């Protein structure tokens, strides 16, 4: 990140785009065109991936801290939207903050030329900021999750482009992250990844000094995307006795997963090479891809079973 002592905090909201069919690149560009002066970034390989330009939200409020210190900060939060394969929508709101601020508030022009930076008034304990942010904001403190959610809602309300008919019910998730630079020369490292209630995940990272905030945001969006995919598939299959279900009921559960989600699993495909270590740690424990492959095999086994039952019924009828 730009300053060697700066901490980057943010939140990623992930949901299914409210439309029956995945949108193409042209529609994705229109959906994510948040600013007339900047274009949407669009790539086709290894899958369709659209990224909006950043938009800025001015803030002047207290920062969340673990020791409940009342630290006021002023600046801007940067927010962007990402759409993967025209199907999964994400919004990320984040800010960078230095450990030492200023003794007085400056005019807004001072902060506007520092996009995505909030400046504390006085000294800010970095460790207490990271822990307090991951814990969650208190009343009167900066709430970047609401900023991200507002962007999601704005995009999802574009009824002229979206039919509001999701192919499956899939609750959204929230991934809250804090990334601080490690010692000089130290590679990226996952400090912890936790699952909390109500779809909240927290990620604490150490990243190489000088790492761009957009690269860190990209890593966290990738983690959030794959966590959402795994969570959605597990929730759909958990507790359902597929083997004893009628064919129509079983296919109603399985087909949307096959048609809309299974092909999206590509962990780390767009993550900056300097930030791949956190993904490698998650692949070891808890083993995201192992869990995913287990669920995919369950789906394939059940589809094979349904095909055998259908063939058996056809033979019996003849």
Short mmCIF file of C-alpha atoms in Angstrom, two decimals, residues 12-318:
data_model
loop_
_atom_site.label_atom_id
_atom_site.label_comp_id
_atom_site.label_asym_id
_atom_site.label_seq_id
_atom_site.Cartn_x
_atom_site.Cartn_y
_atom_site.Cartn_z
CA UNK A 12 -16.98 -7.11 0.48
CA UNK A 13 -20.68 -7.82 -0.03
CA UNK A 14 -21.47 -10.75 -2.35
CA UNK A 15 -24.81 -11.77 -3.84
CA UNK A 16 -26.47 -13.41 -6.82
CA UNK A 17 -27.42 -10.92 -9.54
CA UNK A 18 -31.25 -10.72 -9.59
CA UNK A 19 -31.88 -12.05 -13.07
CA UNK A 20 -32.89 -15.43 -14.51
CA UNK A 21 -30.02 -15.62 -16.99
CA UNK A 22 -26.42 -14.45 -16.72
CA UNK A 23 -25.87 -11.09 -18.42
CA UNK A 24 -23.35 -10.63 -21.23
CA UNK A 25 -20.41 -8.25 -21.31
CA UNK A 26 -22.37 -5.43 -22.91
CA UNK A 27 -25.03 -5.45 -20.18
CA UNK A 28 -22.35 -5.85 -17.49
CA UNK A 29 -20.71 -2.64 -18.72
CA UNK A 30 -23.98 -0.73 -18.50
CA UNK A 31 -24.76 -2.09 -15.01
CA UNK A 32 -21.33 -1.11 -13.66
CA UNK A 33 -20.99 2.26 -15.37
CA UNK A 34 -20.95 4.24 -12.14
CA UNK A 35 -19.09 7.28 -13.50
CA UNK A 36 -19.41 8.88 -16.93
CA UNK A 37 -15.73 9.86 -16.97
CA UNK A 38 -14.30 6.34 -16.49
CA UNK A 39 -14.93 3.10 -18.33
CA UNK A 40 -15.75 -0.29 -16.91
CA UNK A 41 -12.84 -2.74 -17.01
CA UNK A 42 -13.90 -5.89 -18.84
CA UNK A 43 -11.99 -9.13 -19.46
CA UNK A 44 -13.03 -12.43 -21.01
CA UNK A 45 -10.33 -14.80 -19.77
CA UNK A 46 -10.40 -17.05 -17.85
CA UNK A 47 -14.04 -15.97 -17.46
CA UNK A 48 -16.18 -12.90 -17.97
CA UNK A 49 -15.12 -10.36 -15.35
CA UNK A 50 -16.24 -6.74 -15.10
CA UNK A 51 -14.94 -4.13 -12.64
CA UNK A 52 -16.50 -0.70 -12.16
CA UNK A 53 -14.54 2.50 -11.65
CA UNK A 54 -14.17 3.60 -8.04
CA UNK A 55 -16.64 6.00 -6.54
CA UNK A 56 -15.84 8.02 -3.42
CA UNK A 57 -17.94 8.66 -0.32
CA UNK A 58 -16.88 11.43 2.06
CA UNK A 59 -16.84 10.51 5.76
CA UNK A 60 -16.27 12.42 8.99
CA UNK A 61 -16.84 10.16 12.00
CA UNK A 62 -15.18 7.98 14.62
CA UNK A 63 -13.20 4.89 13.63
CA UNK A 64 -13.95 1.51 15.24
CA UNK A 65 -11.21 0.53 17.70
CA UNK A 66 -10.79 -2.52 19.93
CA UNK A 67 -9.94 -0.38 22.98
CA UNK A 68 -12.95 1.90 22.34
CA UNK A 69 -10.68 4.92 21.82
CA UNK A 70 -12.66 7.81 20.35
CA UNK A 71 -10.60 8.56 17.26
CA UNK A 72 -12.18 10.90 14.73
CA UNK A 73 -11.16 10.59 11.09
CA UNK A 74 -11.99 12.49 7.91
CA UNK A 75 -11.56 11.43 4.31
CA UNK A 76 -13.07 9.27 1.58
CA UNK A 77 -14.06 5.62 1.26
CA UNK A 78 -13.48 4.04 -2.17
CA UNK A 79 -16.19 1.68 -3.44
CA UNK A 80 -16.31 -0.48 -6.54
CA UNK A 81 -18.46 -3.25 -7.97
CA UNK A 82 -17.35 -6.53 -9.57
CA UNK A 83 -19.46 -8.88 -11.68
CA UNK A 84 -18.20 -12.42 -12.39
CA UNK A 85 -19.57 -14.38 -15.35
CA UNK A 86 -22.54 -12.04 -15.47
CA UNK A 87 -23.91 -13.90 -12.47
CA UNK A 88 -22.29 -13.05 -9.09
CA UNK A 89 -22.23 -9.41 -8.04
CA UNK A 90 -19.88 -7.95 -5.43
CA UNK A 91 -19.40 -4.50 -3.94
CA UNK A 92 -16.27 -3.55 -1.99
CA UNK A 93 -15.91 -0.45 0.17
CA UNK A 94 -12.47 0.20 1.68
CA UNK A 95 -10.21 2.88 3.07
CA UNK A 96 -6.54 3.32 3.88
CA UNK A 97 -5.44 5.01 7.10
CA UNK A 98 -2.06 6.08 8.44
CA UNK A 99 -1.09 5.63 12.12
CA UNK A 100 -0.40 9.33 12.57
CA UNK A 101 -2.87 11.98 11.60
CA UNK A 102 -3.20 15.70 12.07
CA UNK A 103 -4.08 17.95 14.94
CA UNK A 104 -6.94 19.69 13.15
CA UNK A 105 -9.48 19.14 10.40
CA UNK A 106 -8.58 20.41 6.93
CA UNK A 107 -10.93 21.69 4.16
CA UNK A 108 -12.57 18.95 2.02
CA UNK A 109 -10.27 19.69 -0.89
CA UNK A 110 -7.36 18.28 1.11
CA UNK A 111 -9.11 14.91 1.46
CA UNK A 112 -10.57 14.71 -2.05
CA UNK A 113 -7.10 14.63 -3.62
CA UNK A 114 -6.36 11.55 -1.45
CA UNK A 115 -8.97 9.08 -2.74
CA UNK A 116 -9.71 6.13 -0.49
CA UNK A 117 -7.78 7.62 2.44
CA UNK A 118 -9.13 8.66 5.82
CA UNK A 119 -6.95 10.84 8.02
CA UNK A 120 -7.23 10.51 11.81
CA UNK A 121 -7.18 13.57 14.03
CA UNK A 122 -4.36 12.60 16.38
CA UNK A 123 -2.52 9.33 16.76
CA UNK A 124 -4.26 6.09 15.80
CA UNK A 125 -3.26 2.70 17.30
CA UNK A 126 -3.13 0.48 14.20
CA UNK A 127 -3.60 -2.84 15.96
CA UNK A 128 -6.64 -1.55 17.84
CA UNK A 129 -8.08 -0.22 14.56
CA UNK A 130 -7.73 -3.58 12.78
CA UNK A 131 -9.22 -5.54 15.67
CA UNK A 132 -12.03 -3.05 16.20
CA UNK A 133 -12.88 -2.95 12.50
CA UNK A 134 -13.01 -6.75 12.22
CA UNK A 135 -15.19 -6.93 15.33
CA UNK A 136 -17.74 -4.61 13.77
CA UNK A 137 -18.69 -0.98 14.11
CA UNK A 138 -20.56 0.56 17.01
CA UNK A 139 -23.17 3.34 16.70
CA UNK A 140 -21.53 6.53 15.49
CA UNK A 141 -18.52 4.71 13.99
CA UNK A 142 -17.56 4.30 10.35
CA UNK A 143 -19.70 1.61 8.67
CA UNK A 144 -18.25 0.73 5.27
CA UNK A 145 -20.52 -2.31 4.97
CA UNK A 146 -23.54 -0.02 4.56
CA UNK A 147 -21.71 1.88 1.82
CA UNK A 148 -21.02 -1.37 -0.05
CA UNK A 149 -24.60 -2.55 0.46
CA UNK A 150 -25.89 0.73 -0.93
CA UNK A 151 -23.92 0.17 -4.14
CA UNK A 152 -25.26 -3.40 -4.44
CA UNK A 153 -28.81 -2.13 -4.03
CA UNK A 154 -28.27 0.58 -6.65
CA UNK A 155 -27.07 -1.92 -9.25
CA UNK A 156 -29.73 -4.53 -8.44
CA UNK A 157 -32.53 -1.97 -8.83
CA UNK A 158 -31.84 -1.44 -12.55
CA UNK A 159 -35.09 -3.08 -13.62
CA UNK A 160 -34.68 -2.14 -17.27
CA UNK A 161 -31.70 -4.55 -17.40
CA UNK A 162 -32.60 -7.10 -14.71
CA UNK A 163 -35.81 -9.15 -14.50
CA UNK A 164 -35.54 -9.62 -10.68
CA UNK A 165 -36.06 -13.38 -11.12
CA UNK A 166 -33.15 -15.21 -9.48
CA UNK A 167 -32.76 -18.86 -10.58
CA UNK A 168 -32.15 -19.93 -6.95
CA UNK A 169 -32.49 -18.46 -3.49
CA UNK A 170 -29.00 -17.65 -2.20
CA UNK A 171 -28.41 -15.30 0.75
CA UNK A 172 -25.58 -12.80 0.45
CA UNK A 173 -22.40 -12.85 2.53
CA UNK A 174 -20.16 -10.18 4.07
CA UNK A 175 -16.39 -10.45 4.22
CA UNK A 176 -14.67 -7.87 6.43
CA UNK A 177 -10.90 -7.49 6.00
CA UNK A 178 -7.96 -5.65 7.51
CA UNK A 179 -4.55 -5.71 5.82
CA UNK A 180 -1.41 -4.23 7.35
CA UNK A 181 2.07 -4.18 5.77
CA UNK A 182 4.50 -6.70 7.19
CA UNK A 183 8.22 -6.24 7.87
CA UNK A 184 10.42 -5.26 4.95
CA UNK A 185 10.81 -8.20 2.57
CA UNK A 186 8.17 -10.38 4.23
CA UNK A 187 5.70 -12.05 1.82
CA UNK A 188 1.93 -11.93 2.14
CA UNK A 189 0.48 -13.92 5.02
CA UNK A 190 -2.96 -14.90 6.22
CA UNK A 191 -3.17 -14.09 9.94
CA UNK A 192 -6.67 -15.46 10.42
CA UNK A 193 -9.90 -16.28 8.64
CA UNK A 194 -13.07 -16.65 10.69
CA UNK A 195 -16.72 -17.49 10.08
CA UNK A 196 -19.16 -15.55 12.21
CA UNK A 197 -22.94 -15.41 12.42
CA UNK A 198 -25.31 -13.91 9.85
CA UNK A 199 -23.06 -14.53 6.87
CA UNK A 200 -20.10 -12.51 8.19
CA UNK A 201 -16.50 -13.57 7.55
CA UNK A 202 -13.39 -11.77 8.78
CA UNK A 203 -9.93 -11.85 7.24
CA UNK A 204 -6.75 -10.39 8.72
CA UNK A 205 -3.74 -10.13 6.41
CA UNK A 206 -0.10 -9.08 6.33
CA UNK A 207 0.92 -7.88 2.88
CA UNK A 208 4.22 -6.80 1.32
CA UNK A 209 5.08 -3.16 1.74
CA UNK A 210 4.03 -1.10 -1.26
CA UNK A 211 1.18 -3.43 -2.25
CA UNK A 212 -1.55 -1.57 -4.13
CA UNK A 213 -4.90 -1.33 -2.31
CA UNK A 214 -6.73 -2.52 -5.45
CA UNK A 215 -4.64 -5.70 -5.43
CA UNK A 216 -5.58 -6.37 -1.79
CA UNK A 217 -9.23 -5.66 -2.58
CA UNK A 218 -8.99 -8.08 -5.51
CA UNK A 219 -7.67 -10.83 -3.25
CA UNK A 220 -10.47 -10.28 -0.74
CA UNK A 221 -13.10 -10.23 -3.49
CA UNK A 222 -11.74 -13.56 -4.75
CA UNK A 223 -11.89 -15.04 -1.24
CA UNK A 224 -15.42 -13.70 -0.78
CA UNK A 225 -16.59 -15.04 -4.14
CA UNK A 226 -15.39 -18.58 -3.48
CA UNK A 227 -16.58 -18.55 0.11
CA UNK A 228 -20.03 -17.51 -1.17
CA UNK A 229 -20.02 -20.27 -3.81
CA UNK A 230 -19.06 -22.93 -1.27
CA UNK A 231 -21.52 -21.65 1.31
CA UNK A 232 -24.38 -21.56 -1.20
CA UNK A 233 -23.79 -25.09 -2.49
CA UNK A 234 -23.33 -26.55 1.00
CA UNK A 235 -26.51 -24.88 2.23
CA UNK A 236 -28.48 -26.22 -0.74
CA UNK A 237 -27.29 -29.79 -0.20
CA UNK A 238 -27.08 -29.88 3.59
CA UNK A 239 -29.83 -31.81 5.28
CA UNK A 240 -31.57 -32.74 2.02
CA UNK A 241 -32.11 -36.48 1.56
CA UNK A 242 -31.58 -36.35 -2.17
CA UNK A 243 -31.54 -40.12 -2.59
CA UNK A 244 -35.08 -40.39 -1.29
CA UNK A 245 -36.49 -37.39 -3.17
CA UNK A 246 -38.63 -37.62 -6.25
CA UNK A 247 -36.82 -36.94 -9.49
CA UNK A 248 -38.53 -33.58 -10.10
CA UNK A 249 -37.77 -32.34 -6.60
CA UNK A 250 -34.15 -33.48 -6.80
CA UNK A 251 -33.58 -31.78 -10.14
CA UNK A 252 -35.15 -28.59 -8.81
CA UNK A 253 -32.36 -28.47 -6.23
CA UNK A 254 -29.50 -29.68 -8.42
CA UNK A 255 -30.04 -28.12 -11.81
CA UNK A 256 -29.64 -24.44 -10.83
CA UNK A 257 -26.36 -25.29 -9.09
CA UNK A 258 -25.05 -26.98 -12.22
CA UNK A 259 -26.34 -24.34 -14.64
CA UNK A 260 -25.30 -21.24 -12.72
CA UNK A 261 -22.57 -21.92 -10.14
CA UNK A 262 -20.35 -24.96 -10.65
CA UNK A 263 -18.33 -23.44 -13.51
CA UNK A 264 -17.40 -20.37 -11.45
CA UNK A 265 -14.85 -22.12 -9.22
CA UNK A 266 -11.43 -20.65 -10.15
CA UNK A 267 -9.65 -19.69 -6.90
CA UNK A 268 -6.76 -17.27 -7.32
CA UNK A 269 -7.22 -16.89 -11.07
CA UNK A 270 -7.00 -13.10 -10.93
CA UNK A 271 -5.11 -12.59 -7.66
CA UNK A 272 -1.84 -10.63 -7.81
CA UNK A 273 1.10 -13.04 -7.69
CA UNK A 274 2.52 -11.35 -4.60
CA UNK A 275 -0.70 -12.18 -2.71
CA UNK A 276 -1.19 -15.88 -3.48
CA UNK A 277 0.10 -17.15 -0.11
CA UNK A 278 -3.17 -16.46 1.77
CA UNK A 279 -5.05 -18.59 -0.76
CA UNK A 280 -2.50 -21.36 -0.37
CA UNK A 281 -3.04 -21.28 3.40
CA UNK A 282 -6.81 -21.60 2.99
CA UNK A 283 -6.36 -24.48 0.56
CA UNK A 284 -4.44 -26.33 3.27
CA UNK A 285 -6.79 -25.50 6.15
CA UNK A 286 -9.79 -25.63 5.95
CA UNK A 287 -9.22 -26.77 2.36
CA UNK A 288 -11.64 -24.75 0.25
CA UNK A 289 -11.16 -26.71 -2.98
CA UNK A 290 -11.33 -30.09 -1.20
CA UNK A 291 -14.65 -29.07 0.29
CA UNK A 292 -15.86 -27.81 -3.08
CA UNK A 293 -14.88 -30.99 -4.90
CA UNK A 294 -16.70 -33.07 -2.29
CA UNK A 295 -19.91 -31.10 -2.86
CA UNK A 296 -19.54 -31.27 -6.64
CA UNK A 297 -19.10 -35.05 -6.44
CA UNK A 298 -22.30 -35.29 -4.36
CA UNK A 299 -24.16 -33.41 -7.07
CA UNK A 300 -22.74 -35.60 -9.84
CA UNK A 301 -23.57 -38.77 -7.93
CA UNK A 302 -27.15 -37.67 -7.42
CA UNK A 303 -27.56 -36.70 -11.07
CA UNK A 304 -26.19 -40.12 -12.07
CA UNK A 305 -28.62 -41.78 -9.65
CA UNK A 306 -31.54 -39.84 -11.10
CA UNK A 307 -30.52 -40.90 -14.61
CA UNK A 308 -30.41 -44.58 -13.54
CA UNK A 309 -33.83 -44.30 -11.88
CA UNK A 310 -35.28 -42.66 -14.98
CA UNK A 311 -33.89 -45.43 -17.20
CA UNK A 312 -35.20 -48.12 -14.85
CA UNK A 313 -38.67 -46.56 -14.83
CA UNK A 314 -38.66 -46.35 -18.61
CA UNK A 315 -37.73 -50.01 -18.93
CA UNK A 316 -40.38 -51.04 -16.41
CA UNK A 317 -43.03 -49.06 -18.30
CA UNK A 318 -42.13 -50.74 -21.58
#
